[in-house]
Short mmCIF file of N, CA and C in Angstrom, two decimals:
data_model
loop_
_atom_site.label_atom_id
_atom_site.label_comp_id
_atom_site.label_asym_id
_atom_site.label_seq_id
_atom_site.Cartn_x
_atom_site.Cartn_y
_atom_site.Cartn_z
N UNK A 114 121.26 116.78 83.08
CA UNK A 114 122.92 116.66 83.66
C UNK A 114 123.54 117.42 83.13
N UNK A 115 123.50 117.39 82.03
CA UNK A 115 124.40 118.17 81.07
C UNK A 115 124.22 119.59 81.82
N UNK A 116 123.28 120.38 82.29
CA UNK A 116 123.21 121.54 82.67
C UNK A 116 124.26 121.98 84.20
N UNK A 117 124.83 121.24 84.61
CA UNK A 117 125.45 121.38 85.84
C UNK A 117 126.77 120.47 85.54
N UNK A 118 126.96 119.99 84.27
CA UNK A 118 128.60 118.68 84.36
C UNK A 118 129.30 119.90 83.24
N UNK A 119 130.49 119.73 83.62
CA UNK A 119 131.19 120.26 82.82
C UNK A 119 131.08 120.01 80.88
N UNK A 120 131.45 120.65 80.27
CA UNK A 120 131.74 120.27 78.42
C UNK A 120 131.83 118.68 78.62
N UNK A 121 132.71 118.47 79.16
CA UNK A 121 133.44 117.13 78.51
C UNK A 121 133.19 115.56 79.46
N UNK A 122 131.68 115.71 80.14
CA UNK A 122 131.85 114.77 81.13
C UNK A 122 131.34 113.63 79.95
N UNK A 123 131.06 112.50 81.00
CA UNK A 123 130.91 111.38 80.11
C UNK A 123 129.92 110.56 80.69
N UNK A 124 128.71 110.04 80.42
CA UNK A 124 127.52 109.52 80.92
C UNK A 124 128.00 108.17 80.95
N UNK A 125 127.97 107.25 81.90
CA UNK A 125 127.80 106.06 81.88
C UNK A 125 126.94 105.23 82.16
N UNK A 126 126.10 104.21 81.40
CA UNK A 126 124.63 103.55 81.79
C UNK A 126 125.52 102.30 82.24
N UNK A 127 125.13 102.65 84.16
CA UNK A 127 125.79 101.18 84.95
C UNK A 127 124.59 100.28 84.89
N UNK A 128 123.78 100.23 84.01
CA UNK A 128 122.64 98.96 84.41
C UNK A 128 121.77 98.71 82.77
N UNK A 129 122.69 99.33 81.88
CA UNK A 129 121.94 99.26 80.31
C UNK A 129 121.08 98.80 80.37
N UNK A 130 119.72 99.63 80.60
CA UNK A 130 118.34 98.77 80.57
C UNK A 130 117.96 100.56 79.22
N UNK A 131 118.38 100.75 78.76
CA UNK A 131 118.26 101.08 76.87
C UNK A 131 117.79 102.56 77.23
N UNK A 132 117.82 103.20 78.99
CA UNK A 132 117.14 104.60 78.79
C UNK A 132 117.85 105.49 78.06
N UNK A 133 117.10 105.88 77.42
CA UNK A 133 117.85 107.33 76.48
C UNK A 133 117.28 108.21 76.00
N UNK A 134 117.58 109.00 75.16
CA UNK A 134 116.14 109.99 74.41
C UNK A 134 115.63 108.68 73.22
N UNK A 135 115.37 107.75 73.05
CA UNK A 135 114.78 107.06 72.44
C UNK A 135 114.68 105.59 72.90
N UNK A 136 115.28 105.16 73.88
CA UNK A 136 115.02 103.71 74.49
C UNK A 136 113.74 104.06 75.79
N UNK A 137 113.12 103.26 76.41
CA UNK A 137 112.04 103.05 77.49
C UNK A 137 112.01 103.62 78.23
N UNK A 138 111.16 104.39 79.09
CA UNK A 138 111.13 104.69 80.42
C UNK A 138 111.13 103.86 81.67
N UNK A 139 111.89 105.18 82.10
CA UNK A 139 112.40 103.63 83.38
C UNK A 139 110.98 103.53 83.85
N UNK A 140 110.91 102.29 85.17
CA UNK A 140 109.85 101.80 85.41
C UNK A 140 108.63 102.75 86.40
N UNK A 141 109.39 103.52 87.08
CA UNK A 141 108.94 104.69 88.28
C UNK A 141 108.27 105.53 87.53
N UNK A 142 108.33 106.21 86.21
CA UNK A 142 107.85 107.27 85.22
C UNK A 142 106.96 105.89 84.64
N UNK A 143 106.33 104.70 84.05
CA UNK A 143 105.79 104.12 83.36
C UNK A 143 105.09 103.62 84.14
N UNK A 144 104.75 103.18 85.09
CA UNK A 144 104.09 102.26 86.32
C UNK A 144 103.48 103.43 87.05
N UNK A 145 101.75 102.88 87.20
CA UNK A 145 101.16 103.84 87.83
C UNK A 145 101.43 103.34 89.19
N UNK A 146 101.64 104.46 90.41
CA UNK A 146 101.84 103.69 91.38
C UNK A 146 100.68 104.04 92.21
N UNK A 147 100.55 103.09 93.25
CA UNK A 147 99.73 103.14 94.35
C UNK A 147 99.79 102.77 95.91
N UNK A 148 98.83 102.93 96.19
CA UNK A 148 99.17 102.80 98.15
C UNK A 148 97.87 102.09 98.28
N UNK A 149 97.81 101.97 99.41
CA UNK A 149 96.25 101.36 100.22
C UNK A 149 96.45 101.54 101.45
N UNK A 150 95.51 102.65 102.78
CA UNK A 150 95.60 102.96 103.94
C UNK A 150 94.32 102.00 104.34
N UNK A 151 94.97 101.02 105.13
CA UNK A 151 93.97 99.73 105.67
C UNK A 151 93.52 100.28 107.45
N UNK A 152 92.30 100.67 107.26
CA UNK A 152 92.09 100.62 108.44
C UNK A 152 92.33 99.77 110.07
N UNK A 153 92.38 98.94 110.00
CA UNK A 153 92.64 98.06 111.03
C UNK A 153 93.59 97.23 111.04
N UNK A 154 94.80 96.75 111.44
CA UNK A 154 95.66 95.94 111.77
C UNK A 154 94.98 94.63 111.78
N UNK A 155 93.85 94.56 112.20
CA UNK A 155 92.99 93.34 112.18
C UNK A 155 92.78 92.87 110.66
N UNK A 156 92.61 93.64 109.55
CA UNK A 156 92.65 93.25 108.13
C UNK A 156 94.00 93.44 107.51
N UNK A 157 95.25 93.55 108.00
CA UNK A 157 96.14 93.90 107.22
C UNK A 157 96.75 92.83 106.16
N UNK A 158 96.62 91.52 107.03
CA UNK A 158 96.99 90.49 105.99
C UNK A 158 96.35 90.26 104.91
N UNK A 159 94.94 89.90 105.48
CA UNK A 159 93.72 89.69 104.23
C UNK A 159 93.63 91.17 103.58
N UNK A 160 94.04 92.08 103.57
CA UNK A 160 93.70 93.08 102.45
C UNK A 160 94.82 93.47 101.60
N UNK A 161 96.27 92.96 102.35
CA UNK A 161 97.60 92.88 101.43
C UNK A 161 96.94 91.44 100.08
N UNK A 162 96.63 90.12 100.95
CA UNK A 162 96.48 89.28 99.64
C UNK A 162 95.52 89.66 98.72
N UNK A 163 94.45 90.18 99.45
CA UNK A 163 93.33 90.68 98.49
C UNK A 163 93.35 91.35 96.99
N UNK A 164 94.39 92.38 97.71
CA UNK A 164 95.13 93.37 96.42
C UNK A 164 95.94 92.84 95.86
N UNK A 165 96.93 92.18 96.25
CA UNK A 165 98.18 91.26 95.80
C UNK A 165 97.46 90.55 94.31
N UNK A 166 96.23 89.53 94.92
CA UNK A 166 95.56 88.68 94.05
C UNK A 166 94.59 89.57 92.79
N UNK A 167 94.34 90.74 93.33
CA UNK A 167 93.50 91.47 92.38
C UNK A 167 94.82 92.01 91.44
N UNK A 168 95.62 92.59 91.41
CA UNK A 168 96.70 92.62 90.85
C UNK A 168 97.57 91.50 89.70
N UNK A 169 97.33 90.39 91.30
CA UNK A 169 97.96 89.23 89.40
C UNK A 169 96.83 88.93 88.62
N UNK A 170 95.36 89.13 88.97
CA UNK A 170 94.52 88.77 87.94
C UNK A 170 94.22 89.67 86.85
N UNK A 171 94.24 91.08 87.46
CA UNK A 171 94.30 92.01 86.45
C UNK A 171 94.71 92.34 84.90
N UNK A 172 94.02 92.71 83.98
CA UNK A 172 94.77 92.05 82.76
C UNK A 172 94.54 91.20 82.41
N UNK A 173 95.22 91.29 81.41
CA UNK A 173 95.27 89.05 80.29
C UNK A 173 96.15 88.42 82.22
N UNK A 174 96.04 88.90 83.15
CA UNK A 174 96.70 87.86 84.40
C UNK A 174 98.24 87.09 84.18
N UNK A 175 98.91 88.04 83.05
CA UNK A 175 100.51 87.87 82.67
C UNK A 175 101.03 89.22 83.03
N UNK A 176 100.82 89.52 84.40
CA UNK A 176 101.78 90.67 85.16
C UNK A 176 103.08 90.67 86.06
N UNK A 177 103.61 91.31 85.93
CA UNK A 177 105.38 91.87 86.89
C UNK A 177 105.12 92.74 87.88
N UNK A 178 104.76 92.37 89.00
CA UNK A 178 104.39 92.70 90.13
C UNK A 178 105.43 93.14 90.96
N UNK A 179 105.91 94.88 91.52
CA UNK A 179 106.82 94.57 92.65
C UNK A 179 105.89 94.98 94.17
N UNK A 180 105.75 94.73 95.13
CA UNK A 180 105.22 94.88 96.18
C UNK A 180 106.25 95.20 96.83
N UNK A 181 106.52 96.25 97.53
CA UNK A 181 107.00 97.53 98.60
C UNK A 181 106.56 96.86 99.89
N UNK A 182 107.32 96.49 100.98
CA UNK A 182 106.94 96.35 102.51
C UNK A 182 107.91 97.15 103.06
N UNK A 183 107.37 97.49 104.41
CA UNK A 183 108.34 98.55 105.20
C UNK A 183 109.50 98.00 105.76
N UNK A 184 109.49 96.54 106.15
CA UNK A 184 110.36 95.59 107.01
C UNK A 184 111.08 94.47 106.42
N UNK A 185 111.93 94.08 106.25
CA UNK A 185 112.61 92.70 105.87
C UNK A 185 111.79 91.25 105.99
N UNK A 186 110.94 91.35 107.60
CA UNK A 186 110.27 90.46 108.07
C UNK A 186 109.04 90.90 107.84
N UNK A 187 108.55 91.58 106.98
CA UNK A 187 107.57 91.56 106.57
C UNK A 187 107.12 90.87 105.01
N UNK A 188 108.24 91.09 104.58
CA UNK A 188 108.62 90.67 103.03
C UNK A 188 108.85 89.29 103.24
N UNK A 189 109.51 88.66 104.16
CA UNK A 189 109.69 87.04 104.41
C UNK A 189 108.18 86.55 104.88
N UNK A 190 107.43 87.59 105.51
CA UNK A 190 105.96 86.85 105.95
C UNK A 190 105.35 86.53 104.74
N UNK A 191 104.74 87.37 103.64
CA UNK A 191 104.13 87.68 102.85
C UNK A 191 104.43 87.03 101.86
N UNK A 192 105.97 86.70 101.57
CA UNK A 192 106.26 85.61 100.58
C UNK A 192 106.40 84.33 100.90
N UNK A 193 106.01 83.56 102.17
CA UNK A 193 105.77 82.52 102.93
C UNK A 193 104.28 82.48 102.38
N UNK A 194 103.50 83.53 102.87
CA UNK A 194 102.32 83.04 102.91
C UNK A 194 101.63 83.02 101.11
N UNK A 195 102.60 83.42 99.97
CA UNK A 195 101.97 83.63 99.06
C UNK A 195 102.80 81.82 98.22
N UNK A 196 104.21 81.88 98.43
CA UNK A 196 104.35 80.47 98.32
C UNK A 196 104.12 79.20 98.70
N UNK A 197 104.07 79.03 100.02
CA UNK A 197 103.72 77.73 101.19
C UNK A 197 102.22 77.68 100.98
N UNK A 198 101.33 78.79 101.46
CA UNK A 198 100.11 78.29 101.55
C UNK A 198 99.29 78.52 100.74
N UNK A 199 99.32 79.88 99.47
CA UNK A 199 98.09 79.95 98.48
C UNK A 199 99.54 79.16 97.45
N UNK A 200 100.54 79.03 97.79
CA UNK A 200 101.28 78.23 96.25
C UNK A 200 101.02 78.94 94.70
N UNK A 201 101.91 80.43 95.09
CA UNK A 201 101.53 81.55 94.53
C UNK A 201 102.73 81.73 94.18
N UNK A 202 104.40 80.89 93.19
CA UNK A 202 105.33 81.82 93.55
C UNK A 202 105.60 83.38 93.69
N UNK A 203 106.26 83.61 94.33
CA UNK A 203 106.46 84.92 95.04
C UNK A 203 108.33 84.72 95.15
N UNK A 204 108.92 85.94 94.64
CA UNK A 204 110.16 86.06 95.11
C UNK A 204 110.45 87.38 96.21
N UNK A 205 111.45 86.81 96.87
CA UNK A 205 111.47 87.71 97.97
C UNK A 205 112.76 88.22 98.07
N UNK A 206 112.78 89.84 98.32
CA UNK A 206 114.34 90.59 98.56
C UNK A 206 114.26 91.70 99.70
N UNK A 207 115.23 91.33 99.87
CA UNK A 207 115.45 92.53 101.36
C UNK A 207 116.91 92.04 101.86
N UNK A 208 117.12 93.07 103.26
CA UNK A 208 118.14 93.12 103.20
C UNK A 208 119.01 92.26 104.58
N UNK A 209 118.56 91.21 104.99
CA UNK A 209 118.58 89.72 105.08
C UNK A 209 119.10 88.34 104.69
N UNK A 210 118.99 88.94 103.28
CA UNK A 210 119.70 87.94 102.24
C UNK A 210 121.02 88.63 101.97
N UNK A 211 121.40 87.58 101.65
CA UNK A 211 122.72 87.58 101.33
C UNK A 211 123.13 88.48 99.62
N UNK A 212 124.25 89.40 99.78
CA UNK A 212 124.33 89.97 98.59
C UNK A 212 124.01 88.70 97.11
N UNK A 213 124.75 88.14 97.47
CA UNK A 213 124.25 86.93 96.09
C UNK A 213 123.22 86.61 95.96
N UNK A 214 122.41 86.40 97.22
CA UNK A 214 121.16 85.60 96.80
C UNK A 214 119.98 87.21 96.24
N UNK A 215 120.56 88.17 96.57
CA UNK A 215 119.97 89.55 95.93
C UNK A 215 120.04 89.71 94.68
N UNK A 216 121.32 89.21 94.13
CA UNK A 216 121.56 89.61 92.70
C UNK A 216 121.07 88.53 92.18
N UNK A 217 120.78 87.27 92.69
CA UNK A 217 120.13 86.45 91.72
C UNK A 217 119.08 86.45 91.72
N UNK A 218 118.20 86.99 92.91
CA UNK A 218 116.83 86.89 92.42
C UNK A 218 116.46 88.28 91.55
N UNK A 219 117.31 89.55 91.93
CA UNK A 219 116.93 90.56 91.26
C UNK A 219 117.38 90.37 89.59
N UNK A 220 118.15 89.37 89.46
CA UNK A 220 118.46 89.16 87.96
C UNK A 220 116.87 88.30 87.36
N UNK A 221 116.69 87.32 88.18
CA UNK A 221 115.40 86.64 87.71
C UNK A 221 114.71 87.46 87.44
N UNK A 222 113.92 88.43 88.36
CA UNK A 222 113.06 89.17 88.28
C UNK A 222 113.49 89.92 87.16
N UNK A 223 114.35 90.22 86.72
CA UNK A 223 114.60 91.75 85.71
C UNK A 223 114.24 90.95 84.58
N UNK A 224 114.95 89.40 84.28
CA UNK A 224 115.01 88.89 82.90
C UNK A 224 113.25 88.17 82.91
N UNK A 225 112.58 87.89 83.89
CA UNK A 225 111.26 87.07 83.76
C UNK A 225 110.07 88.01 82.82
N UNK A 226 109.09 87.74 82.10
CA UNK A 226 108.26 88.47 81.62
C UNK A 226 107.44 88.40 82.20
N UNK A 227 106.75 87.71 83.42
CA UNK A 227 105.70 87.95 84.72
C UNK A 227 106.60 87.31 86.19
N UNK A 228 106.03 87.71 87.02
CA UNK A 228 106.18 87.41 88.15
C UNK A 228 106.09 88.48 89.12
N UNK A 229 105.67 88.10 90.31
CA UNK A 229 105.69 88.53 91.68
C UNK A 229 106.93 88.79 92.45
N UNK A 230 107.18 90.06 93.27
CA UNK A 230 108.71 90.25 93.95
C UNK A 230 108.13 90.98 95.23
N UNK A 231 107.93 90.46 95.86
CA UNK A 231 108.05 91.09 97.67
C UNK A 231 109.63 91.61 97.93
N UNK A 232 109.47 92.87 98.21
CA UNK A 232 111.15 93.72 98.78
C UNK A 232 110.53 94.77 99.60
N UNK A 233 111.54 94.90 100.30
CA UNK A 233 111.72 95.92 101.43
C UNK A 233 112.33 97.13 100.27
N UNK A 234 112.68 98.20 101.20
CA UNK A 234 113.88 99.23 100.54
C UNK A 234 114.97 99.18 99.91
N UNK A 235 115.53 97.92 100.01
CA UNK A 235 116.49 97.14 98.75
C UNK A 235 116.55 97.33 97.68
N UNK A 236 115.18 97.30 97.52
CA UNK A 236 114.63 98.16 95.77
C UNK A 236 114.50 98.97 95.24
N UNK A 237 114.21 100.14 96.33
CA UNK A 237 114.04 101.60 96.11
C UNK A 237 115.27 102.18 95.89
N UNK A 238 116.43 101.84 95.68
CA UNK A 238 117.34 102.73 95.74
C UNK A 238 118.18 102.90 94.50
N UNK A 239 117.41 102.68 93.30
CA UNK A 239 118.20 103.18 92.20
C UNK A 239 117.41 101.90 91.47
N UNK A 240 117.23 100.93 91.66
CA UNK A 240 117.13 99.87 90.89
C UNK A 240 115.66 99.34 90.04
N UNK A 241 116.00 99.27 88.96
CA UNK A 241 115.11 99.46 87.75
C UNK A 241 115.16 98.09 86.98
N UNK A 242 113.76 97.58 87.28
CA UNK A 242 112.84 96.45 86.68
C UNK A 242 112.51 96.52 85.23
N UNK A 243 112.71 96.01 84.43
CA UNK A 243 111.83 96.25 83.09
C UNK A 243 110.78 95.61 82.98
N UNK A 244 109.78 96.54 82.33
CA UNK A 244 108.81 96.07 81.93
C UNK A 244 107.51 94.95 83.39
N UNK A 245 107.68 96.04 84.73
CA UNK A 245 107.33 96.28 85.80
C UNK A 245 105.50 96.54 85.50
N UNK A 246 104.42 95.86 84.98
CA UNK A 246 103.22 96.09 85.06
C UNK A 246 102.15 97.07 86.22
N UNK A 247 102.23 96.18 88.07
CA UNK A 247 102.18 96.83 88.26
C UNK A 247 103.04 97.06 89.83
#
């Protein structure tokens, strides 16, 4: 950033994540990101459930997982499946929730050592969650 700024610019860390010369790397750099192409809509729900379950069980099973969906409705749908049917706690974060709710859930996931967050693009715009594993 220094190359494009005046000599007296001031850098402000608005999220206090410690990123810097000696701080931790941002999540998007540290976490291996992937995607899946599902060949048929008939397999969509079962495939997403299987992939998320594999991510939960990977390693020591104490993972911090973020799953992005293209719509708020899909976030809510899969959160309901995991919370109500499978009884696996999942947080949901999307634009249909109030700002207060989004702040609370975002903070809860940020502070958690493990967990599952289903979200839409509302979390893709500059939000960084520390220690995400998948």
